[in-house]
Amino acid sequence: MPGLPLPAAASGPLPDLLDALLDETPQVRDRARQQALTDRFLVPALPALEALFLALRAGLDPALRRAHPDRPDKPYPKGLCLEITRAAQARLETLRPDDLAEPAATGLRALRAFQAAGGQVRRAWGDLRGQFFQNALIVGALYVDVANDTVVLTKPPVEILPFAAADFRPIRDYAHFADIAGRYWGVRCVPNHLAPRLAPHLPLILLGPGGEVSVGPVLRHMLGLALAGRFAPSARALAAPPMPPALFAALRMGLGP
């Protein structure tokens, strides 16, 4: 994958594994071709395309709301960008123009023509504008966020932008992850010196604002970065200043004998 460091001697199944783990990297692949297909099929149909994704989201909301009922601290759809984006991607695969009213049906016909010509539609996860982790769809050279209201509830549910204007970036390393986790989740990340056997794959301890403690991050993309870098990203995370001794002792005691 362009821009991602692969082991120099990778052979056998490892490149395929890395491709699978890093499949959600926010980037436009085959950029020139995808831009040309976007300009040909999607740009002329942008209002209808927006209507398509708004209709798609509206159709998914009732079932998703039942599956994720409101809580005092987390009203629907707050924090559900992954669940909404996955559901939208799955529904999009089976949706037909006859299922939709106009202009959404026109938007779907344009999308299907784009795909038939080789246009790509896939889900990506990364850093949105230096503030949030976000899941979104990359449709050719467009950023399509069908869960735009999952951080700020008053935002429109769908946002469509040229990918280059979206400021949707790959997570580079564990320090980048820790920075966004602190901003978005209020999580403090410290090096995982508690569980050395897990540390190459899960090099951080995540300390939640409510006292939650977990080892992680348990994310495909982050594991892909570690493997692609021959665990150098993990080593850099583990070389950070250790947690205070009192915290280490308390967490160690929590692990039990």
PDB file of C-alpha atoms in Angstrom:
ATOM      1  CA  MET A   1       0.000   0.000   0.000  1.00  0.00           C
ATOM      2  CA  PRO A   2       1.436   3.412  -0.938  1.00  0.00           C
ATOM      3  CA  GLY A   3       3.055   5.280   1.896  1.00  0.00           C
ATOM      4  CA  LEU A   4       3.038   2.374   4.351  1.00  0.00           C
ATOM      5  CA  PRO A   5       6.336   0.699   5.347  1.00  0.00           C
ATOM      6  CA  LEU A   6       6.421  -2.997   4.546  1.00  0.00           C
ATOM      7  CA  PRO A   7       9.012  -5.450   5.886  1.00  0.00           C
ATOM      8  CA  ALA A   8      11.869  -5.660   3.406  1.00  0.00           C
ATOM      9  CA  ALA A   9      11.854  -9.451   3.314  1.00  0.00           C
ATOM     10  CA  ALA A  10       8.076  -9.949   3.422  1.00  0.00           C
ATOM     11  CA  SER A  11       7.022 -13.089   1.580  1.00  0.00           C
ATOM     12  CA  GLY A  12       4.254 -15.679   1.612  1.00  0.00           C
ATOM     13  CA  PRO A  13       1.010 -14.647   3.319  1.00  0.00           C
ATOM     14  CA  LEU A  14       2.377 -11.586   5.162  1.00  0.00           C
ATOM     15  CA  PRO A  15       1.677  -8.994   2.438  1.00  0.00           C
ATOM     16  CA  ASP A  16      -1.898 -10.293   2.137  1.00  0.00           C
ATOM     17  CA  LEU A  17      -2.316 -10.065   5.915  1.00  0.00           C
ATOM     18  CA  LEU A  18      -0.990  -6.506   5.933  1.00  0.00           C
ATOM     19  CA  ASP A  19      -3.314  -5.538   3.096  1.00  0.00           C
ATOM     20  CA  ALA A  20      -6.248  -6.895   5.108  1.00  0.00           C
ATOM     21  CA  LEU A  21      -5.204  -5.195   8.345  1.00  0.00           C
ATOM     22  CA  LEU A  22      -4.502  -1.863   6.666  1.00  0.00           C
ATOM     23  CA  ASP A  23      -7.507  -1.943   4.349  1.00  0.00           C
ATOM     24  CA  GLU A  24      -9.227   0.836   6.317  1.00  0.00           C
ATOM     25  CA  THR A  25      -6.414   3.364   5.738  1.00  0.00           C
ATOM     26  CA  PRO A  26      -7.915   6.708   4.657  1.00  0.00           C
ATOM     27  CA  GLN A  27      -6.498   7.267   1.209  1.00  0.00           C
ATOM     28  CA  VAL A  28      -7.691   7.304  -2.378  1.00  0.00           C
ATOM     29  CA  ARG A  29      -6.164   4.323  -4.119  1.00  0.00           C
ATOM     30  CA  ASP A  30      -5.401   4.475  -7.826  1.00  0.00           C
ATOM     31  CA  ARG A  31      -5.942   8.205  -7.462  1.00  0.00           C
ATOM     32  CA  ALA A  32      -5.839   9.324 -11.100  1.00  0.00           C
ATOM     33  CA  ARG A  33      -8.358   6.738 -12.245  1.00  0.00           C
ATOM     34  CA  GLN A  34     -10.673   7.199  -9.278  1.00  0.00           C
ATOM     35  CA  GLN A  35     -10.631  10.975  -9.739  1.00  0.00           C
ATOM     36  CA  ALA A  36     -11.511  10.599 -13.420  1.00  0.00           C
ATOM     37  CA  LEU A  37     -14.388   8.227 -12.641  1.00  0.00           C
ATOM     38  CA  THR A  38     -15.601  10.519  -9.863  1.00  0.00           C
ATOM     39  CA  ASP A  39     -15.590  13.507 -12.189  1.00  0.00           C
ATOM     40  CA  ARG A  40     -17.418  11.547 -14.888  1.00  0.00           C
ATOM     41  CA  PHE A  41     -20.111   9.752 -12.894  1.00  0.00           C
ATOM     42  CA  LEU A  42     -20.477  11.286  -9.439  1.00  0.00           C
ATOM     43  CA  VAL A  43     -19.755  15.017  -9.592  1.00  0.00           C
ATOM     44  CA  PRO A  44     -22.615  15.700 -12.048  1.00  0.00           C
ATOM     45  CA  ALA A  45     -24.962  13.767  -9.709  1.00  0.00           C
ATOM     46  CA  LEU A  46     -23.843  15.193  -6.350  1.00  0.00           C
ATOM     47  CA  PRO A  47     -27.291  16.464  -5.226  1.00  0.00           C
ATOM     48  CA  ALA A  48     -28.852  13.091  -6.080  1.00  0.00           C
ATOM     49  CA  LEU A  49     -25.941  11.285  -4.418  1.00  0.00           C
ATOM     50  CA  GLU A  50     -26.503  13.260  -1.221  1.00  0.00           C
ATOM     51  CA  ALA A  51     -30.208  12.382  -1.404  1.00  0.00           C
ATOM     52  CA  LEU A  52     -29.222   8.712  -1.739  1.00  0.00           C
ATOM     53  CA  PHE A  53     -27.096   8.712   1.398  1.00  0.00           C
ATOM     54  CA  LEU A  54     -29.659  10.711   3.368  1.00  0.00           C
ATOM     55  CA  ALA A  55     -32.345   8.177   2.389  1.00  0.00           C
ATOM     56  CA  LEU A  56     -29.996   5.330   3.239  1.00  0.00           C
ATOM     57  CA  ARG A  57     -29.315   6.761   6.685  1.00  0.00           C
ATOM     58  CA  ALA A  58     -32.996   7.480   7.350  1.00  0.00           C
ATOM     59  CA  GLY A  59     -33.850   3.895   6.499  1.00  0.00           C
ATOM     60  CA  LEU A  60     -31.225   2.526   8.869  1.00  0.00           C
ATOM     61  CA  ASP A  61     -31.898   4.767  11.869  1.00  0.00           C
ATOM     62  CA  PRO A  62     -34.989   3.032  13.312  1.00  0.00           C
ATOM     63  CA  ALA A  63     -33.314  -0.389  13.655  1.00  0.00           C
ATOM     64  CA  LEU A  64     -30.029   1.117  14.831  1.00  0.00           C
ATOM     65  CA  ARG A  65     -31.837   3.218  17.430  1.00  0.00           C
ATOM     66  CA  ARG A  66     -33.558   0.099  18.780  1.00  0.00           C
ATOM     67  CA  ALA A  67     -30.220  -1.701  18.935  1.00  0.00           C
ATOM     68  CA  HIS A  68     -28.568   1.278  20.659  1.00  0.00           C
ATOM     69  CA  PRO A  69     -31.222   2.980  22.816  1.00  0.00           C
ATOM     70  CA  ASP A  70     -30.600   6.388  24.292  1.00  0.00           C
ATOM     71  CA  ARG A  71     -28.638   6.701  27.518  1.00  0.00           C
ATOM     72  CA  PRO A  72     -28.389   9.872  29.590  1.00  0.00           C
ATOM     73  CA  ASP A  73     -24.738  10.326  28.631  1.00  0.00           C
ATOM     74  CA  LYS A  74     -25.002   8.901  25.127  1.00  0.00           C
ATOM     75  CA  PRO A  75     -28.129   9.757  23.136  1.00  0.00           C
ATOM     76  CA  TYR A  76     -28.440   8.138  19.723  1.00  0.00           C
ATOM     77  CA  PRO A  77     -26.413   8.387  17.467  1.00  0.00           C
ATOM     78  CA  LYS A  78     -23.522   9.652  19.620  1.00  0.00           C
ATOM     79  CA  GLY A  79     -20.384   7.522  19.301  1.00  0.00           C
ATOM     80  CA  LEU A  80     -21.883   5.131  16.739  1.00  0.00           C
ATOM     81  CA  CYS A  81     -19.912   6.075  13.624  1.00  0.00           C
ATOM     82  CA  LEU A  82     -18.614   2.526  13.172  1.00  0.00           C
ATOM     83  CA  GLU A  83     -21.985   0.846  13.577  1.00  0.00           C
ATOM     84  CA  ILE A  84     -23.764   3.312  11.278  1.00  0.00           C
ATOM     85  CA  THR A  85     -21.072   3.233   8.595  1.00  0.00           C
ATOM     86  CA  ARG A  86     -20.936  -0.566   8.593  1.00  0.00           C
ATOM     87  CA  ALA A  87     -24.719  -0.786   8.315  1.00  0.00           C
ATOM     88  CA  ALA A  88     -24.758   1.749   5.482  1.00  0.00           C
ATOM     89  CA  GLN A  89     -22.038  -0.092   3.590  1.00  0.00           C
ATOM     90  CA  ALA A  90     -23.875  -3.415   3.922  1.00  0.00           C
ATOM     91  CA  ARG A  91     -27.235  -1.956   2.864  1.00  0.00           C
ATOM     92  CA  LEU A  92     -25.658  -0.179  -0.077  1.00  0.00           C
ATOM     93  CA  GLU A  93     -24.536  -3.505  -1.497  1.00  0.00           C
ATOM     94  CA  THR A  94     -28.127  -4.778  -1.882  1.00  0.00           C
ATOM     95  CA  LEU A  95     -30.016  -1.537  -2.517  1.00  0.00           C
ATOM     96  CA  ARG A  96     -31.812  -1.126  -5.876  1.00  0.00           C
ATOM     97  CA  PRO A  97     -33.110   2.038  -7.539  1.00  0.00           C
ATOM     98  CA  ASP A  98     -36.653   0.640  -7.284  1.00  0.00           C
ATOM     99  CA  ASP A  99     -36.276   0.705  -3.492  1.00  0.00           C
ATOM    100  CA  LEU A 100     -35.916   4.502  -3.521  1.00  0.00           C
ATOM    101  CA  ALA A 101     -37.848   7.610  -4.421  1.00  0.00           C
ATOM    102  CA  GLU A 102     -36.352  10.305  -6.608  1.00  0.00           C
ATOM    103  CA  PRO A 103     -33.825  11.890  -6.509  1.00  0.00           C
ATOM    104  CA  ALA A 104     -32.185   9.171  -4.364  1.00  0.00           C
ATOM    105  CA  ALA A 105     -32.845   6.583  -7.095  1.00  0.00           C
ATOM    106  CA  THR A 106     -30.937   8.743  -9.581  1.00  0.00           C
ATOM    107  CA  GLY A 107     -28.074   8.938  -7.107  1.00  0.00           C
ATOM    108  CA  LEU A 108     -27.953   5.162  -6.829  1.00  0.00           C
ATOM    109  CA  ARG A 109     -27.976   4.728 -10.607  1.00  0.00           C
ATOM    110  CA  ALA A 110     -25.025   7.109 -10.861  1.00  0.00           C
ATOM    111  CA  LEU A 111     -23.207   5.190  -8.120  1.00  0.00           C
ATOM    112  CA  ARG A 112     -23.845   1.846  -9.835  1.00  0.00           C
ATOM    113  CA  ALA A 113     -22.554   3.200 -13.169  1.00  0.00           C
ATOM    114  CA  PHE A 114     -19.474   4.494 -11.351  1.00  0.00           C
ATOM    115  CA  GLN A 115     -18.871   1.068  -9.759  1.00  0.00           C
ATOM    116  CA  ALA A 116     -19.440  -0.782 -13.044  1.00  0.00           C
ATOM    117  CA  ALA A 117     -16.692   1.347 -14.611  1.00  0.00           C
ATOM    118  CA  GLY A 118     -14.249   0.429 -11.829  1.00  0.00           C
ATOM    119  CA  GLY A 119     -15.114   2.971  -9.151  1.00  0.00           C
ATOM    120  CA  GLN A 120     -14.242   2.003  -5.589  1.00  0.00           C
ATOM    121  CA  VAL A 121     -16.429   2.179  -2.481  1.00  0.00           C
ATOM    122  CA  ARG A 122     -14.869   1.182   0.826  1.00  0.00           C
ATOM    123  CA  ARG A 123     -14.910   2.005   4.520  1.00  0.00           C
ATOM    124  CA  ALA A 124     -11.981   3.789   6.174  1.00  0.00           C
ATOM    125  CA  TRP A 125     -11.009   4.714   9.741  1.00  0.00           C
ATOM    126  CA  GLY A 126      -8.659   7.451  10.841  1.00  0.00           C
ATOM    127  CA  ASP A 127      -8.048  10.925  12.223  1.00  0.00           C
ATOM    128  CA  LEU A 128     -10.668  13.455  11.198  1.00  0.00           C
ATOM    129  CA  ARG A 129      -9.352  17.035  11.363  1.00  0.00           C
ATOM    130  CA  GLY A 130      -7.002  16.294  14.246  1.00  0.00           C
ATOM    131  CA  GLN A 131      -9.924  15.952  16.660  1.00  0.00           C
ATOM    132  CA  PHE A 132     -11.750  12.634  16.294  1.00  0.00           C
ATOM    133  CA  PHE A 133     -11.486   9.034  15.248  1.00  0.00           C
ATOM    134  CA  GLN A 134     -13.990   8.596  12.448  1.00  0.00           C
ATOM    135  CA  ASN A 135     -15.313   5.874  10.187  1.00  0.00           C
ATOM    136  CA  ALA A 136     -16.425   7.046   6.760  1.00  0.00           C
ATOM    137  CA  LEU A 137     -16.811   5.807   3.205  1.00  0.00           C
ATOM    138  CA  ILE A 138     -14.344   6.644   0.476  1.00  0.00           C
ATOM    139  CA  VAL A 139     -16.284   6.688  -2.794  1.00  0.00           C
ATOM    140  CA  GLY A 140     -13.848   7.205  -5.617  1.00  0.00           C
ATOM    141  CA  ALA A 141     -12.244  10.549  -4.781  1.00  0.00           C
ATOM    142  CA  LEU A 142     -15.058  11.594  -2.415  1.00  0.00           C
ATOM    143  CA  TYR A 143     -15.263  11.500   1.367  1.00  0.00           C
ATOM    144  CA  VAL A 144     -18.768  10.327   2.287  1.00  0.00           C
ATOM    145  CA  ASP A 145     -19.605  10.476   5.980  1.00  0.00           C
ATOM    146  CA  VAL A 146     -22.963   8.817   6.687  1.00  0.00           C
ATOM    147  CA  ALA A 147     -22.399   9.270  10.442  1.00  0.00           C
ATOM    148  CA  ASN A 148     -21.557  12.978  10.491  1.00  0.00           C
ATOM    149  CA  ASP A 149     -23.750  13.611  13.552  1.00  0.00           C
ATOM    150  CA  THR A 150     -22.194  11.030  15.871  1.00  0.00           C
ATOM    151  CA  VAL A 151     -19.880  13.513  17.619  1.00  0.00           C
ATOM    152  CA  VAL A 152     -21.881  16.751  17.384  1.00  0.00           C
ATOM    153  CA  LEU A 153     -25.548  15.727  17.355  1.00  0.00           C
ATOM    154  CA  THR A 154     -26.739  18.938  15.713  1.00  0.00           C
ATOM    155  CA  LYS A 155     -24.702  18.375  12.547  1.00  0.00           C
ATOM    156  CA  PRO A 156     -26.387  17.034   9.387  1.00  0.00           C
ATOM    157  CA  PRO A 157     -26.261  13.219   9.305  1.00  0.00           C
ATOM    158  CA  VAL A 158     -24.440  13.093   5.951  1.00  0.00           C
ATOM    159  CA  GLU A 159     -21.430  15.039   4.685  1.00  0.00           C
ATOM    160  CA  ILE A 160     -19.929  14.648   1.201  1.00  0.00           C
ATOM    161  CA  LEU A 161     -16.662  16.373   0.326  1.00  0.00           C
ATOM    162  CA  PRO A 162     -13.773  15.934  -2.076  1.00  0.00           C
ATOM    163  CA  PHE A 163     -11.453  13.597  -0.210  1.00  0.00           C
ATOM    164  CA  ALA A 164      -8.631  16.129  -0.430  1.00  0.00           C
ATOM    165  CA  ALA A 165     -10.787  18.699   1.407  1.00  0.00           C
ATOM    166  CA  ALA A 166     -11.974  16.395   4.196  1.00  0.00           C
ATOM    167  CA  ASP A 167      -8.748  16.358   6.259  1.00  0.00           C
ATOM    168  CA  PHE A 168      -9.199  12.628   6.908  1.00  0.00           C
ATOM    169  CA  ARG A 169      -5.775  11.208   7.671  1.00  0.00           C
ATOM    170  CA  PRO A 170      -4.263   7.821   8.548  1.00  0.00           C
ATOM    171  CA  ILE A 171      -3.171   7.221  12.120  1.00  0.00           C
ATOM    172  CA  ARG A 172       0.619   7.253  11.770  1.00  0.00           C
ATOM    173  CA  ASP A 173       1.754   5.588  14.987  1.00  0.00           C
ATOM    174  CA  TYR A 174       0.838   4.985  18.618  1.00  0.00           C
ATOM    175  CA  ALA A 175       1.707   8.544  19.657  1.00  0.00           C
ATOM    176  CA  HIS A 176      -0.755   9.846  17.069  1.00  0.00           C
ATOM    177  CA  PHE A 177      -3.356   7.376  18.341  1.00  0.00           C
ATOM    178  CA  ALA A 178      -2.776   8.474  21.952  1.00  0.00           C
ATOM    179  CA  ASP A 179      -3.144  12.140  21.005  1.00  0.00           C
ATOM    180  CA  ILE A 180      -6.539  11.631  19.329  1.00  0.00           C
ATOM    181  CA  ALA A 181      -7.699   9.208  22.043  1.00  0.00           C
ATOM    182  CA  GLY A 182      -6.980  11.887  24.632  1.00  0.00           C
ATOM    183  CA  ARG A 183      -8.848  14.583  22.709  1.00  0.00           C
ATOM    184  CA  TYR A 184     -11.821  12.455  21.676  1.00  0.00           C
ATOM    185  CA  TRP A 185     -12.306   9.863  24.404  1.00  0.00           C
ATOM    186  CA  GLY A 186     -10.588  11.577  27.326  1.00  0.00           C
ATOM    187  CA  VAL A 187      -8.335   8.530  27.572  1.00  0.00           C
ATOM    188  CA  ARG A 188      -4.806   8.673  28.929  1.00  0.00           C
ATOM    189  CA  CYS A 189      -2.372   6.270  27.252  1.00  0.00           C
ATOM    190  CA  VAL A 190       0.732   4.921  29.012  1.00  0.00           C
ATOM    191  CA  PRO A 191       3.214   2.285  27.824  1.00  0.00           C
ATOM    192  CA  ASN A 192       2.244  -1.313  28.473  1.00  0.00           C
ATOM    193  CA  HIS A 193       5.003  -2.366  30.854  1.00  0.00           C
ATOM    194  CA  LEU A 194       2.521  -4.577  32.714  1.00  0.00           C
ATOM    195  CA  ALA A 195       2.066  -7.394  30.210  1.00  0.00           C
ATOM    196  CA  PRO A 196       5.315  -7.819  28.259  1.00  0.00           C
ATOM    197  CA  ARG A 197       4.063 -10.810  26.265  1.00  0.00           C
ATOM    198  CA  LEU A 198       1.214  -8.708  24.887  1.00  0.00           C
ATOM    199  CA  ALA A 199       3.201  -5.501  24.537  1.00  0.00           C
ATOM    200  CA  PRO A 200       4.533  -5.969  20.972  1.00  0.00           C
ATOM    201  CA  HIS A 201       0.963  -6.259  19.686  1.00  0.00           C
ATOM    202  CA  LEU A 202      -0.789  -4.119  22.319  1.00  0.00           C
ATOM    203  CA  PRO A 203       1.797  -1.604  23.527  1.00  0.00           C
ATOM    204  CA  LEU A 204      -0.498   0.789  25.397  1.00  0.00           C
ATOM    205  CA  ILE A 205      -2.488   0.804  28.602  1.00  0.00           C
ATOM    206  CA  LEU A 206      -5.622   2.931  28.126  1.00  0.00           C
ATOM    207  CA  LEU A 207      -6.892   4.696  31.246  1.00  0.00           C
ATOM    208  CA  GLY A 208     -10.457   5.871  30.796  1.00  0.00           C
ATOM    209  CA  PRO A 209     -11.974   8.968  32.404  1.00  0.00           C
ATOM    210  CA  GLY A 210     -14.280   6.794  34.518  1.00  0.00           C
ATOM    211  CA  GLY A 211     -11.497   4.570  35.835  1.00  0.00           C
ATOM    212  CA  GLU A 212     -11.697   1.998  33.037  1.00  0.00           C
ATOM    213  CA  VAL A 213      -8.438   0.213  32.230  1.00  0.00           C
ATOM    214  CA  SER A 214      -7.696  -1.764  29.093  1.00  0.00           C
ATOM    215  CA  VAL A 215      -4.730  -3.018  27.093  1.00  0.00           C
ATOM    216  CA  GLY A 216      -4.690  -1.943  23.486  1.00  0.00           C
ATOM    217  CA  PRO A 217      -5.476  -0.531  21.135  1.00  0.00           C
ATOM    218  CA  VAL A 218      -7.390  -3.537  19.828  1.00  0.00           C
ATOM    219  CA  LEU A 219      -7.700  -2.213  16.283  1.00  0.00           C
ATOM    220  CA  ARG A 220      -6.839  -3.849  12.964  1.00  0.00           C
ATOM    221  CA  HIS A 221      -5.141  -0.746  11.598  1.00  0.00           C
ATOM    222  CA  MET A 222      -2.859  -0.365  14.615  1.00  0.00           C
ATOM    223  CA  LEU A 223      -1.834  -4.028  14.511  1.00  0.00           C
ATOM    224  CA  GLY A 224      -1.151  -3.599  10.799  1.00  0.00           C
ATOM    225  CA  LEU A 225       1.134  -0.641  11.527  1.00  0.00           C
ATOM    226  CA  ALA A 226       3.035  -2.689  14.109  1.00  0.00           C
ATOM    227  CA  LEU A 227       3.510  -5.628  11.742  1.00  0.00           C
ATOM    228  CA  ALA A 228       4.360  -3.445   8.752  1.00  0.00           C
ATOM    229  CA  GLY A 229       7.037  -1.701  10.807  1.00  0.00           C
ATOM    230  CA  ARG A 230       8.440  -4.965  12.182  1.00  0.00           C
ATOM    231  CA  PHE A 231       7.203  -3.842  15.640  1.00  0.00           C
ATOM    232  CA  ALA A 232       9.313  -0.668  15.604  1.00  0.00           C
ATOM    233  CA  PRO A 233       6.107   1.378  16.237  1.00  0.00           C
ATOM    234  CA  SER A 234       5.463  -0.755  19.336  1.00  0.00           C
ATOM    235  CA  ALA A 235       9.055  -0.328  20.482  1.00  0.00           C
ATOM    236  CA  ARG A 236       8.765   3.451  20.203  1.00  0.00           C
ATOM    237  CA  ALA A 237       5.534   3.411  22.239  1.00  0.00           C
ATOM    238  CA  LEU A 238       7.124   1.219  24.900  1.00  0.00           C
ATOM    239  CA  ALA A 239      10.154   3.541  25.113  1.00  0.00           C
ATOM    240  CA  ALA A 240       7.951   6.390  26.357  1.00  0.00           C
ATOM    241  CA  PRO A 241       8.364   7.449  30.000  1.00  0.00           C
ATOM    242  CA  PRO A 242       6.928   4.781  32.310  1.00  0.00           C
ATOM    243  CA  MET A 243       3.791   5.318  34.319  1.00  0.00           C
ATOM    244  CA  PRO A 244       4.247   6.533  37.906  1.00  0.00           C
ATOM    245  CA  PRO A 245       5.281   3.730  40.305  1.00  0.00           C
ATOM    246  CA  ALA A 246       2.089   4.045  42.366  1.00  0.00           C
ATOM    247  CA  LEU A 247      -0.055   3.615  39.271  1.00  0.00           C
ATOM    248  CA  PHE A 248       2.034   0.655  38.115  1.00  0.00           C
ATOM    249  CA  ALA A 249       1.653  -1.001  41.515  1.00  0.00           C
ATOM    250  CA  ALA A 250      -2.119  -0.434  41.561  1.00  0.00           C
ATOM    251  CA  LEU A 251      -2.578  -1.829  38.066  1.00  0.00           C
ATOM    252  CA  ARG A 252      -0.248  -4.725  38.778  1.00  0.00           C
ATOM    253  CA  MET A 253      -2.266  -5.598  41.856  1.00  0.00           C
ATOM    254  CA  GLY A 254      -5.421  -5.524  39.750  1.00  0.00           C
ATOM    255  CA  LEU A 255      -3.989  -8.206  37.474  1.00  0.00           C
ATOM    256  CA  GLY A 256      -3.929 -10.627  40.380  1.00  0.00           C
ATOM    257  CA  PRO A 257      -1.321 -13.297  41.102  1.00  0.00           C
TER     258      PRO A 257
END
